[in-house]
Amino acid sequence: MSEQKTKFAALHREPAYLKVYRAIEENIVEGRLSDGEALPIEAELCEQFQVTRSTVREGLRLLEQSGLIARGSHKKFIVKRPNASDVAVAASRSLALGGVTFNEVWETLAIYYPQAARLAATRLDEESLAALNDVWRTLEANDDDNHDKTVECAVEFFQSLAKGLDNRVMLAMLQSLNLMIGESLRQVIGKAPNARTRIFNAQKNILDAFSARDENLAEEWMAKHIADLKRGYVVAKVEMDKPIL
C-alpha cells in the first residue's frame, strides 16, 4: 500500500507595510497607545521596525485611511481611537459599496427602530427630547418642495434618537442605518406625495409618546413610521432588491 503524502499550501508572505500597520493597530486597539498620543517620527519608526521609509509611510497611510491615526503638528501622526460615528460612517460606506439593497435596509429598520423607540421612551433625558423637538420644528418650517432639507431632517431625527439612548454599540449600529436611510430617501422622496407632511406627523406622534414615557405607543408609532417608508418605496416604484447606490 503506497504511502499518501500530505501536501501543504505555500506560506503567505505579508508585505512589510502590512506588518507595520498591524503592529501599530494592535497597540492602539489594546490601549498601549492612547487617544491623542503622538507616534514616533518616520525615522524613529524605520529604526524600530528595521524597514525602509517607504514601508513605514505605506503602513501609516493605511492607518490613516482606517481612521486610527490623524495628521498632527510637526509632521507627526496622532492616535485617533474611532468613536461611534466613525464606526457608523465606515460601516454604512462598506455596506453601500457592497450593494446593500432597499429591502435589506428596510427590514433592518423594521426590526431595530421600534425597539429603539421603546427604549427611548424611558431613557431619553430632557436635553435629548429638546434636540428631537428642535429637529421636528425645523422640518415643520421646511418647504414641501425642499426635498434635500426634508431628508436632512428625517435623518437628523433618527441620529438624535440614537445619541439619546446612551449606548455606544447601539449608537454605531443605528447611525450606520441612519446614513443609509438618507441615501434611500434621496432617491424616492420627490416621487412620494406629501412626504414631508407624513414624516412630520409621524415624528410628532413619536415625540408625544416619548414625552408621555409611553413605551408601547412609542414602539407602535415608530413601526408605523418605518412601514410608511416602505409605502414610499412602493409609490416611487423602487425595486426593493435594487442596491441603494
C-alpha atoms as an extended CHARMM CRD file, in Angstrom:
* protein
*
       245  EXT
         1         1  MET       CA              0.0000000000        0.0000000000        0.0000000000  PROA      1               0.0000000000
         2         2  SER       CA              1.5110000000        3.2990000000       -1.1080000000  PROA      2               0.0000000000
         3         3  GLU       CA              2.1170000000        5.9720000000        1.4760000000  PROA      3               0.0000000000
         4         4  GLN       CA             -0.0320000000        9.0990000000        0.9810000000  PROA      4               0.0000000000
         5         5  LYS       CA              1.9500000000       12.3070000000        1.1080000000  PROA      5               0.0000000000
         6         6  THR       CA              0.4400000000       15.2950000000        2.8590000000  PROA      6               0.0000000000
         7         7  LYS       CA              0.5040000000       18.4670000000        0.7890000000  PROA      7               0.0000000000
         8         8  PHE       CA              0.8900000000       21.8690000000        2.3920000000  PROA      8               0.0000000000
         9         9  ALA       CA             -0.1260000000       25.2180000000        0.9190000000  PROA      9               0.0000000000
        10        10  ALA       CA              2.5530000000       27.7970000000        0.3540000000  PROA      10              0.0000000000
        11        11  LEU       CA              3.0380000000       30.1890000000        3.2540000000  PROA      11              0.0000000000
        12        12  HSD       CA              1.5020000000       33.6090000000        2.7160000000  PROA      12              0.0000000000
        13        13  ARG       CA              4.1150000000       36.3290000000        2.7780000000  PROA      13              0.0000000000
        14        14  GLU       CA              2.7200000000       39.5980000000        4.0060000000  PROA      14              0.0000000000
        15        15  PRO       CA              4.1740000000       42.8380000000        2.6930000000  PROA      15              0.0000000000
        16        16  ALA       CA              6.2610000000       44.6030000000        5.3290000000  PROA      16              0.0000000000
        17        17  TYR       CA              3.9710000000       47.6600000000        5.3470000000  PROA      17              0.0000000000
        18        18  LEU       CA              1.0620000000       45.4450000000        6.4920000000  PROA      18              0.0000000000
        19        19  LYS       CA              3.1780000000       44.2270000000        9.3760000000  PROA      19              0.0000000000
        20        20  VAL       CA              3.8680000000       47.8620000000       10.3180000000  PROA      20              0.0000000000
        21        21  TYR       CA              0.1420000000       48.6110000000       10.0680000000  PROA      21              0.0000000000
        22        22  ARG       CA             -0.8520000000       45.6250000000       12.2290000000  PROA      22              0.0000000000
        23        23  ALA       CA              1.8170000000       46.2590000000       14.8520000000  PROA      23              0.0000000000
        24        24  ILE       CA              0.6480000000       49.8440000000       15.3990000000  PROA      24              0.0000000000
        25        25  GLU       CA             -3.0390000000       48.8750000000       15.1240000000  PROA      25              0.0000000000
        26        26  GLU       CA             -2.5960000000       46.2550000000       17.8420000000  PROA      26              0.0000000000
        27        27  ASN       CA             -1.0260000000       48.8040000000       20.1750000000  PROA      27              0.0000000000
        28        28  ILE       CA             -3.9170000000       51.2200000000       19.5840000000  PROA      28              0.0000000000
        29        29  VAL       CA             -6.6690000000       48.6010000000       19.9990000000  PROA      29              0.0000000000
        30        30  GLU       CA             -5.1280000000       47.1500000000       23.1660000000  PROA      30              0.0000000000
        31        31  GLY       CA             -4.6680000000       50.5940000000       24.6930000000  PROA      31              0.0000000000
        32        32  ARG       CA             -0.8880000000       50.7370000000       24.7710000000  PROA      32              0.0000000000
        33        33  LEU       CA             -1.1530000000       53.8360000000       22.5880000000  PROA      33              0.0000000000
        34        34  SER       CA             -3.6340000000       56.3500000000       23.9900000000  PROA      34              0.0000000000
        35        35  ASP       CA             -6.0510000000       58.5720000000       22.1050000000  PROA      35              0.0000000000
        36        36  GLY       CA             -4.2440000000       61.7910000000       21.1750000000  PROA      36              0.0000000000
        37        37  GLU       CA             -0.7750000000       60.3370000000       21.7000000000  PROA      37              0.0000000000
        38        38  ALA       CA              1.8000000000       61.1710000000       19.0200000000  PROA      38              0.0000000000
        39        39  LEU       CA              3.5080000000       58.3550000000       17.1420000000  PROA      39              0.0000000000
        40        40  PRO       CA              7.2960000000       58.4590000000       16.7590000000  PROA      40              0.0000000000
        41        41  ILE       CA              8.5340000000       60.3070000000       13.6670000000  PROA      41              0.0000000000
        42        42  GLU       CA              9.1490000000       58.3260000000       10.4620000000  PROA      42              0.0000000000
        43        43  ALA       CA             12.8930000000       57.9890000000       11.0550000000  PROA      43              0.0000000000
        44        44  GLU       CA             12.3160000000       56.5060000000       14.5130000000  PROA      44              0.0000000000
        45        45  LEU       CA              9.6880000000       54.0890000000       13.1980000000  PROA      45              0.0000000000
        46        46  CYS       CA             12.0830000000       52.9600000000       10.4380000000  PROA      46              0.0000000000
        47        47  GLU       CA             14.7200000000       52.2530000000       13.0450000000  PROA      47              0.0000000000
        48        48  GLN       CA             12.3560000000       50.4410000000       15.3990000000  PROA      48              0.0000000000
        49        49  PHE       CA             10.7600000000       48.2600000000       12.7070000000  PROA      49              0.0000000000
        50        50  GLN       CA             14.0090000000       47.8840000000       10.7230000000  PROA      50              0.0000000000
        51        51  VAL       CA             12.2630000000       48.7680000000        7.4480000000  PROA      51              0.0000000000
        52        52  THR       CA             12.5320000000       51.4350000000        4.7860000000  PROA      52              0.0000000000
        53        53  ARG       CA             10.8640000000       54.8320000000        4.9340000000  PROA      53              0.0000000000
        54        54  SER       CA              8.5030000000       53.9350000000        2.0570000000  PROA      54              0.0000000000
        55        55  THR       CA              7.3380000000       50.8790000000        4.0220000000  PROA      55              0.0000000000
        56        56  VAL       CA              6.6010000000       52.9930000000        7.1020000000  PROA      56              0.0000000000
        57        57  ARG       CA              4.7770000000       55.5920000000        5.0030000000  PROA      57              0.0000000000
        58        58  GLU       CA              2.5480000000       52.9610000000        3.3970000000  PROA      58              0.0000000000
        59        59  GLY       CA              1.7160000000       51.4800000000        6.8000000000  PROA      59              0.0000000000
        60        60  LEU       CA              0.8560000000       54.9360000000        8.1470000000  PROA      60              0.0000000000
        61        61  ARG       CA             -1.2820000000       55.6460000000        5.0820000000  PROA      61              0.0000000000
        62        62  LEU       CA             -3.3720000000       52.5440000000        5.7770000000  PROA      62              0.0000000000
        63        63  LEU       CA             -3.7300000000       53.5130000000        9.4220000000  PROA      63              0.0000000000
        64        64  GLU       CA             -4.8910000000       56.9890000000        8.4060000000  PROA      64              0.0000000000
        65        65  GLN       CA             -7.4050000000       55.5460000000        5.9150000000  PROA      65              0.0000000000
        66        66  SER       CA             -8.7150000000       53.2630000000        8.6590000000  PROA      66              0.0000000000
        67        67  GLY       CA             -9.3060000000       56.2650000000       10.9130000000  PROA      67              0.0000000000
        68        68  LEU       CA             -6.8620000000       55.0700000000       13.5650000000  PROA      68              0.0000000000
        69        69  ILE       CA             -4.4480000000       57.9860000000       13.2260000000  PROA      69              0.0000000000
        70        70  ALA       CA             -4.6620000000       61.5900000000       12.0390000000  PROA      70              0.0000000000
        71        71  ARG       CA             -2.0970000000       64.1600000000       10.9900000000  PROA      71              0.0000000000
        72        72  GLY       CA             -0.9480000000       66.3880000000       13.8280000000  PROA      72              0.0000000000
        73        73  SER       CA              1.6050000000       69.1810000000       14.0960000000  PROA      73              0.0000000000
        74        74  HSD       CA              5.2970000000       68.9550000000       13.2250000000  PROA      74              0.0000000000
        75        75  LYS       CA              4.6500000000       66.1800000000       10.6570000000  PROA      75              0.0000000000
        76        76  LYS       CA              3.6420000000       63.7620000000       13.3930000000  PROA      76              0.0000000000
        77        77  PHE       CA              0.6670000000       61.4070000000       13.3850000000  PROA      77              0.0000000000
        78        78  ILE       CA             -1.7010000000       61.3720000000       16.3540000000  PROA      78              0.0000000000
        79        79  VAL       CA             -3.5540000000       58.2910000000       17.5880000000  PROA      79              0.0000000000
        80        80  LYS       CA             -7.2760000000       58.6260000000       16.9510000000  PROA      80              0.0000000000
        81        81  ARG       CA             -9.3280000000       55.8750000000       18.5290000000  PROA      81              0.0000000000
        82        82  PRO       CA            -12.5420000000       55.5620000000       16.4780000000  PROA      82              0.0000000000
        83        83  ASN       CA            -15.7610000000       56.7660000000       18.0860000000  PROA      83              0.0000000000
        84        84  ALA       CA            -19.2800000000       55.5130000000       17.3340000000  PROA      84              0.0000000000
        85        85  SER       CA            -19.7820000000       57.9990000000       14.4840000000  PROA      85              0.0000000000
        86        86  ASP       CA            -16.5420000000       56.9240000000       12.8060000000  PROA      86              0.0000000000
        87        87  VAL       CA            -17.6300000000       53.2830000000       13.0210000000  PROA      87              0.0000000000
        88        88  ALA       CA            -21.0680000000       54.1540000000       11.6330000000  PROA      88              0.0000000000
        89        89  VAL       CA            -19.6810000000       56.0310000000        8.6230000000  PROA      89              0.0000000000
        90        90  ALA       CA            -17.2570000000       53.2200000000        7.8000000000  PROA      90              0.0000000000
        91        91  ALA       CA            -19.9470000000       50.5540000000        8.1840000000  PROA      91              0.0000000000
        92        92  SER       CA            -22.5590000000       52.3520000000        6.0650000000  PROA      92              0.0000000000
        93        93  ARG       CA            -20.0000000000       53.0880000000        3.3460000000  PROA      93              0.0000000000
        94        94  SER       CA            -18.8720000000       49.4730000000        3.2430000000  PROA      94              0.0000000000
        95        95  LEU       CA            -22.4360000000       48.1740000000        3.1230000000  PROA      95              0.0000000000
        96        96  ALA       CA            -23.4620000000       50.6200000000        0.4150000000  PROA      96              0.0000000000
        97        97  LEU       CA            -20.4210000000       49.8230000000       -1.7200000000  PROA      97              0.0000000000
        98        98  GLY       CA            -21.1590000000       46.1390000000       -1.1310000000  PROA      98              0.0000000000
        99        99  GLY       CA            -24.5200000000       46.5410000000       -2.8540000000  PROA      99              0.0000000000
       100       100  VAL       CA            -26.9000000000       46.5610000000        0.1270000000  PROA      100             0.0000000000
       101       101  THR       CA            -30.4820000000       46.7630000000       -1.1500000000  PROA      101             0.0000000000
       102       102  PHE       CA            -33.5250000000       48.8660000000       -0.2890000000  PROA      102             0.0000000000
       103       103  ASN       CA            -35.2000000000       45.7720000000        1.1410000000  PROA      103             0.0000000000
       104       104  GLU       CA            -32.2270000000       44.8890000000        3.3570000000  PROA      104             0.0000000000
       105       105  VAL       CA            -32.1580000000       48.4040000000        4.7960000000  PROA      105             0.0000000000
       106       106  TRP       CA            -35.9200000000       48.4780000000        5.3560000000  PROA      106             0.0000000000
       107       107  GLU       CA            -36.0540000000       45.0440000000        7.0160000000  PROA      107             0.0000000000
       108       108  THR       CA            -33.3060000000       46.0360000000        9.4410000000  PROA      108             0.0000000000
       109       109  LEU       CA            -35.0310000000       49.3280000000       10.2440000000  PROA      109             0.0000000000
       110       110  ALA       CA            -38.3080000000       47.4950000000       10.8640000000  PROA      110             0.0000000000
       111       111  ILE       CA            -36.6220000000       45.2140000000       13.4100000000  PROA      111             0.0000000000
       112       112  TYR       CA            -34.3540000000       47.6470000000       15.2350000000  PROA      112             0.0000000000
       113       113  TYR       CA            -36.1090000000       51.0080000000       15.3800000000  PROA      113             0.0000000000
       114       114  PRO       CA            -39.4300000000       50.1100000000       17.0370000000  PROA      114             0.0000000000
       115       115  GLN       CA            -37.4040000000       48.5570000000       19.8810000000  PROA      115             0.0000000000
       116       116  ALA       CA            -35.0860000000       51.5780000000       19.9440000000  PROA      116             0.0000000000
       117       117  ALA       CA            -38.1480000000       53.8250000000       20.2620000000  PROA      117             0.0000000000
       118       118  ARG       CA            -39.4610000000       51.6790000000       23.0920000000  PROA      118             0.0000000000
       119       119  LEU       CA            -36.1770000000       52.0740000000       24.9490000000  PROA      119             0.0000000000
       120       120  ALA       CA            -36.0410000000       55.7910000000       24.1760000000  PROA      120             0.0000000000
       121       121  ALA       CA            -39.4300000000       56.3700000000       25.8150000000  PROA      121             0.0000000000
       122       122  THR       CA            -37.9170000000       55.6290000000       29.2050000000  PROA      122             0.0000000000
       123       123  ARG       CA            -34.2930000000       56.5980000000       28.6510000000  PROA      123             0.0000000000
       124       124  LEU       CA            -34.2070000000       59.9370000000       26.8130000000  PROA      124             0.0000000000
       125       125  ASP       CA            -33.3390000000       62.8490000000       29.0720000000  PROA      125             0.0000000000
       126       126  GLU       CA            -34.7690000000       66.3520000000       28.7230000000  PROA      126             0.0000000000
       127       127  GLU       CA            -31.8160000000       67.5390000000       26.6470000000  PROA      127             0.0000000000
       128       128  SER       CA            -32.2700000000       64.6800000000       24.1560000000  PROA      128             0.0000000000
       129       129  LEU       CA            -36.0120000000       65.3340000000       23.9360000000  PROA      129             0.0000000000
       130       130  ALA       CA            -35.3150000000       69.0140000000       23.3000000000  PROA      130             0.0000000000
       131       131  ALA       CA            -32.8990000000       68.1110000000       20.4800000000  PROA      131             0.0000000000
       132       132  LEU       CA            -35.5480000000       65.9160000000       18.8510000000  PROA      132             0.0000000000
       133       133  ASN       CA            -38.1360000000       68.6820000000       19.1560000000  PROA      133             0.0000000000
       134       134  ASP       CA            -35.7330000000       71.1360000000       17.5270000000  PROA      134             0.0000000000
       135       135  VAL       CA            -35.3510000000       68.8040000000       14.5400000000  PROA      135             0.0000000000
       136       136  TRP       CA            -39.1210000000       68.4160000000       14.3150000000  PROA      136             0.0000000000
       137       137  ARG       CA            -39.6490000000       72.2070000000       14.3490000000  PROA      137             0.0000000000
       138       138  THR       CA            -37.0460000000       72.6170000000       11.6040000000  PROA      138             0.0000000000
       139       139  LEU       CA            -38.9830000000       70.1270000000        9.4920000000  PROA      139             0.0000000000
       140       140  GLU       CA            -42.2240000000       71.9850000000       10.2750000000  PROA      140             0.0000000000
       141       141  ALA       CA            -40.7330000000       75.1970000000        8.8910000000  PROA      141             0.0000000000
       142       142  ASN       CA            -39.3960000000       73.4900000000        5.7790000000  PROA      142             0.0000000000
       143       143  ASP       CA            -40.9680000000       73.9460000000        2.3620000000  PROA      143             0.0000000000
       144       144  ASP       CA            -42.6800000000       70.8750000000        0.8650000000  PROA      144             0.0000000000
       145       145  ASP       CA            -40.5770000000       71.1490000000       -2.2840000000  PROA      145             0.0000000000
       146       146  ASN       CA            -37.2430000000       71.3200000000       -0.4540000000  PROA      146             0.0000000000
       147       147  HSD       CA            -36.6380000000       67.5790000000       -0.5690000000  PROA      147             0.0000000000
       148       148  ASP       CA            -32.9840000000       67.8020000000        0.4820000000  PROA      148             0.0000000000
       149       149  LYS       CA            -33.9410000000       69.5890000000        3.6970000000  PROA      149             0.0000000000
       150       150  THR       CA            -36.6940000000       67.0670000000        4.3870000000  PROA      150             0.0000000000
       151       151  VAL       CA            -34.2020000000       64.2070000000        4.0520000000  PROA      151             0.0000000000
       152       152  GLU       CA            -31.7160000000       66.0430000000        6.2530000000  PROA      152             0.0000000000
       153       153  CYS       CA            -34.3400000000       66.4970000000        8.9880000000  PROA      153             0.0000000000
       154       154  ALA       CA            -35.5480000000       62.9010000000        8.7250000000  PROA      154             0.0000000000
       155       155  VAL       CA            -32.0210000000       61.5700000000        9.1630000000  PROA      155             0.0000000000
       156       156  GLU       CA            -31.1740000000       64.0270000000       11.9450000000  PROA      156             0.0000000000
       157       157  PHE       CA            -34.2680000000       62.9190000000       13.8760000000  PROA      157             0.0000000000
       158       158  PHE       CA            -33.0130000000       59.3300000000       13.8440000000  PROA      158             0.0000000000
       159       159  GLN       CA            -29.4590000000       60.4640000000       14.6440000000  PROA      159             0.0000000000
       160       160  SER       CA            -30.6330000000       62.4320000000       17.6770000000  PROA      160             0.0000000000
       161       161  LEU       CA            -32.7070000000       59.4760000000       18.8390000000  PROA      161             0.0000000000
       162       162  ALA       CA            -29.7040000000       57.1500000000       18.5640000000  PROA      162             0.0000000000
       163       163  LYS       CA            -27.4830000000       59.5510000000       20.5080000000  PROA      163             0.0000000000
       164       164  GLY       CA            -30.0370000000       59.8530000000       23.2940000000  PROA      164             0.0000000000
       165       165  LEU       CA            -30.0360000000       56.1120000000       24.0200000000  PROA      165             0.0000000000
       166       166  ASP       CA            -26.6280000000       56.4470000000       25.7180000000  PROA      166             0.0000000000
       167       167  ASN       CA            -25.3470000000       53.1280000000       24.3640000000  PROA      167             0.0000000000
       168       168  ARG       CA            -22.2620000000       53.2490000000       22.1460000000  PROA      168             0.0000000000
       169       169  VAL       CA            -22.9070000000       49.9090000000       20.4530000000  PROA      169             0.0000000000
       170       170  MET       CA            -26.4730000000       50.8400000000       19.5110000000  PROA      170             0.0000000000
       171       171  LEU       CA            -25.2860000000       54.3040000000       18.5180000000  PROA      171             0.0000000000
       172       172  ALA       CA            -22.8110000000       52.8910000000       15.9860000000  PROA      172             0.0000000000
       173       173  MET       CA            -25.3290000000       50.3770000000       14.6220000000  PROA      173             0.0000000000
       174       174  LEU       CA            -28.2410000000       52.7870000000       14.3800000000  PROA      174             0.0000000000
       175       175  GLN       CA            -26.2010000000       55.6430000000       12.9470000000  PROA      175             0.0000000000
       176       176  SER       CA            -24.9070000000       53.4010000000       10.1580000000  PROA      176             0.0000000000
       177       177  LEU       CA            -28.5390000000       52.6080000000        9.3400000000  PROA      177             0.0000000000
       178       178  ASN       CA            -29.4580000000       56.2880000000        9.5140000000  PROA      178             0.0000000000
       179       179  LEU       CA            -26.9130000000       57.1860000000        6.8440000000  PROA      179             0.0000000000
       180       180  MET       CA            -28.4150000000       54.5410000000        4.5670000000  PROA      180             0.0000000000
       181       181  ILE       CA            -31.9140000000       55.8680000000        5.2930000000  PROA      181             0.0000000000
       182       182  GLY       CA            -30.7170000000       59.1720000000        3.8650000000  PROA      182             0.0000000000
       183       183  GLU       CA            -29.3460000000       57.5480000000        0.7280000000  PROA      183             0.0000000000
       184       184  SER       CA            -32.5870000000       55.6800000000        0.0750000000  PROA      184             0.0000000000
       185       185  LEU       CA            -34.8430000000       58.6620000000        0.8740000000  PROA      185             0.0000000000
       186       186  ARG       CA            -32.9880000000       60.9240000000       -1.5340000000  PROA      186             0.0000000000
       187       187  GLN       CA            -33.9130000000       58.5850000000       -4.3720000000  PROA      187             0.0000000000
       188       188  VAL       CA            -37.6370000000       58.3630000000       -3.6210000000  PROA      188             0.0000000000
       189       189  ILE       CA            -38.8140000000       61.4280000000       -1.7180000000  PROA      189             0.0000000000
       190       190  GLY       CA            -39.5810000000       63.5300000000       -4.7810000000  PROA      190             0.0000000000
       191       191  LYS       CA            -41.8510000000       60.7710000000       -6.0940000000  PROA      191             0.0000000000
       192       192  ALA       CA            -43.7660000000       60.1640000000       -2.8510000000  PROA      192             0.0000000000
       193       193  PRO       CA            -46.7660000000       62.5160000000       -2.3900000000  PROA      193             0.0000000000
       194       194  ASN       CA            -46.9270000000       64.5350000000        0.8520000000  PROA      194             0.0000000000
       195       195  ALA       CA            -43.6300000000       63.0340000000        2.0210000000  PROA      195             0.0000000000
       196       196  ARG       CA            -42.7160000000       65.9460000000        4.3020000000  PROA      196             0.0000000000
       197       197  THR       CA            -46.1730000000       66.0200000000        5.9020000000  PROA      197             0.0000000000
       198       198  ARG       CA            -46.1780000000       62.2580000000        6.5160000000  PROA      198             0.0000000000
       199       199  ILE       CA            -42.7260000000       62.3610000000        8.1170000000  PROA      199             0.0000000000
       200       200  PHE       CA            -43.7010000000       65.4320000000       10.1430000000  PROA      200             0.0000000000
       201       201  ASN       CA            -46.8670000000       63.7800000000       11.5240000000  PROA      201             0.0000000000
       202       202  ALA       CA            -45.0620000000       60.5410000000       12.3680000000  PROA      202             0.0000000000
       203       203  GLN       CA            -42.3250000000       62.4140000000       14.2260000000  PROA      203             0.0000000000
       204       204  LYS       CA            -44.9600000000       64.4060000000       16.1550000000  PROA      204             0.0000000000
       205       205  ASN       CA            -46.6950000000       61.2230000000       17.3550000000  PROA      205             0.0000000000
       206       206  ILE       CA            -43.3770000000       59.5910000000       18.2730000000  PROA      206             0.0000000000
       207       207  LEU       CA            -42.3600000000       62.6940000000       20.2360000000  PROA      207             0.0000000000
       208       208  ASP       CA            -45.6970000000       62.7440000000       22.0670000000  PROA      208             0.0000000000
       209       209  ALA       CA            -45.1270000000       59.1090000000       23.0730000000  PROA      209             0.0000000000
       210       210  PHE       CA            -41.6090000000       59.9370000000       24.2980000000  PROA      210             0.0000000000
       211       211  SER       CA            -42.8780000000       62.8920000000       26.3310000000  PROA      211             0.0000000000
       212       212  ALA       CA            -45.5580000000       60.6960000000       27.8940000000  PROA      212             0.0000000000
       213       213  ARG       CA            -42.9590000000       57.9940000000       28.6020000000  PROA      213             0.0000000000
       214       214  ASP       CA            -45.2800000000       55.5410000000       26.8390000000  PROA      214             0.0000000000
       215       215  GLU       CA            -43.1650000000       52.6170000000       25.6160000000  PROA      215             0.0000000000
       216       216  ASN       CA            -45.9780000000       50.8400000000       23.7980000000  PROA      216             0.0000000000
       217       217  LEU       CA            -47.1380000000       53.9310000000       21.9350000000  PROA      217             0.0000000000
       218       218  ALA       CA            -43.5550000000       54.8750000000       21.0020000000  PROA      218             0.0000000000
       219       219  GLU       CA            -42.9570000000       51.4060000000       19.5720000000  PROA      219             0.0000000000
       220       220  GLU       CA            -46.3070000000       51.4530000000       17.7370000000  PROA      220             0.0000000000
       221       221  TRP       CA            -45.7470000000       54.8220000000       16.0690000000  PROA      221             0.0000000000
       222       222  MET       CA            -42.1710000000       54.0290000000       15.1180000000  PROA      222             0.0000000000
       223       223  ALA       CA            -43.3440000000       50.8010000000       13.4770000000  PROA      223             0.0000000000
       224       224  LYS       CA            -45.9460000000       52.8200000000       11.5520000000  PROA      224             0.0000000000
       225       225  HSD       CA            -43.2760000000       55.3330000000       10.5280000000  PROA      225             0.0000000000
       226       226  ILE       CA            -40.9940000000       52.5960000000        9.1710000000  PROA      226             0.0000000000
       227       227  ALA       CA            -43.9220000000       50.8920000000        7.4050000000  PROA      227             0.0000000000
       228       228  ASP       CA            -44.7510000000       54.2190000000        5.7560000000  PROA      228             0.0000000000
       229       229  LEU       CA            -41.1940000000       54.3700000000        4.4190000000  PROA      229             0.0000000000
       230       230  LYS       CA            -41.8140000000       51.1270000000        2.5610000000  PROA      230             0.0000000000
       231       231  ARG       CA            -45.0590000000       52.5160000000        1.1550000000  PROA      231             0.0000000000
       232       232  GLY       CA            -42.9820000000       55.4000000000       -0.1640000000  PROA      232             0.0000000000
       233       233  TYR       CA            -40.7210000000       52.9300000000       -1.9330000000  PROA      233             0.0000000000
       234       234  VAL       CA            -43.7710000000       51.2500000000       -3.4830000000  PROA      234             0.0000000000
       235       235  VAL       CA            -45.3000000000       54.5590000000       -4.6330000000  PROA      235             0.0000000000
       236       236  ALA       CA            -41.9470000000       55.5960000000       -6.1050000000  PROA      236             0.0000000000
       237       237  LYS       CA            -41.8110000000       52.2000000000       -7.8740000000  PROA      237             0.0000000000
       238       238  VAL       CA            -38.4850000000       51.2900000000       -6.3330000000  PROA      238             0.0000000000
       239       239  GLU       CA            -37.2420000000       47.7740000000       -6.9780000000  PROA      239             0.0000000000
       240       240  MET       CA            -36.6790000000       46.5410000000       -3.4310000000  PROA      240             0.0000000000
       241       241  ASP       CA            -33.8460000000       44.2480000000       -4.4660000000  PROA      241             0.0000000000
       242       242  LYS       CA            -32.0290000000       47.1250000000       -6.1400000000  PROA      242             0.0000000000
       243       243  PRO       CA            -28.8490000000       48.4760000000       -4.4500000000  PROA      243             0.0000000000
       244       244  ILE       CA            -29.3890000000       51.8340000000       -2.7730000000  PROA      244             0.0000000000
       245       245  LEU       CA            -26.2940000000       53.2090000000       -4.5500000000  PROA      245             0.0000000000
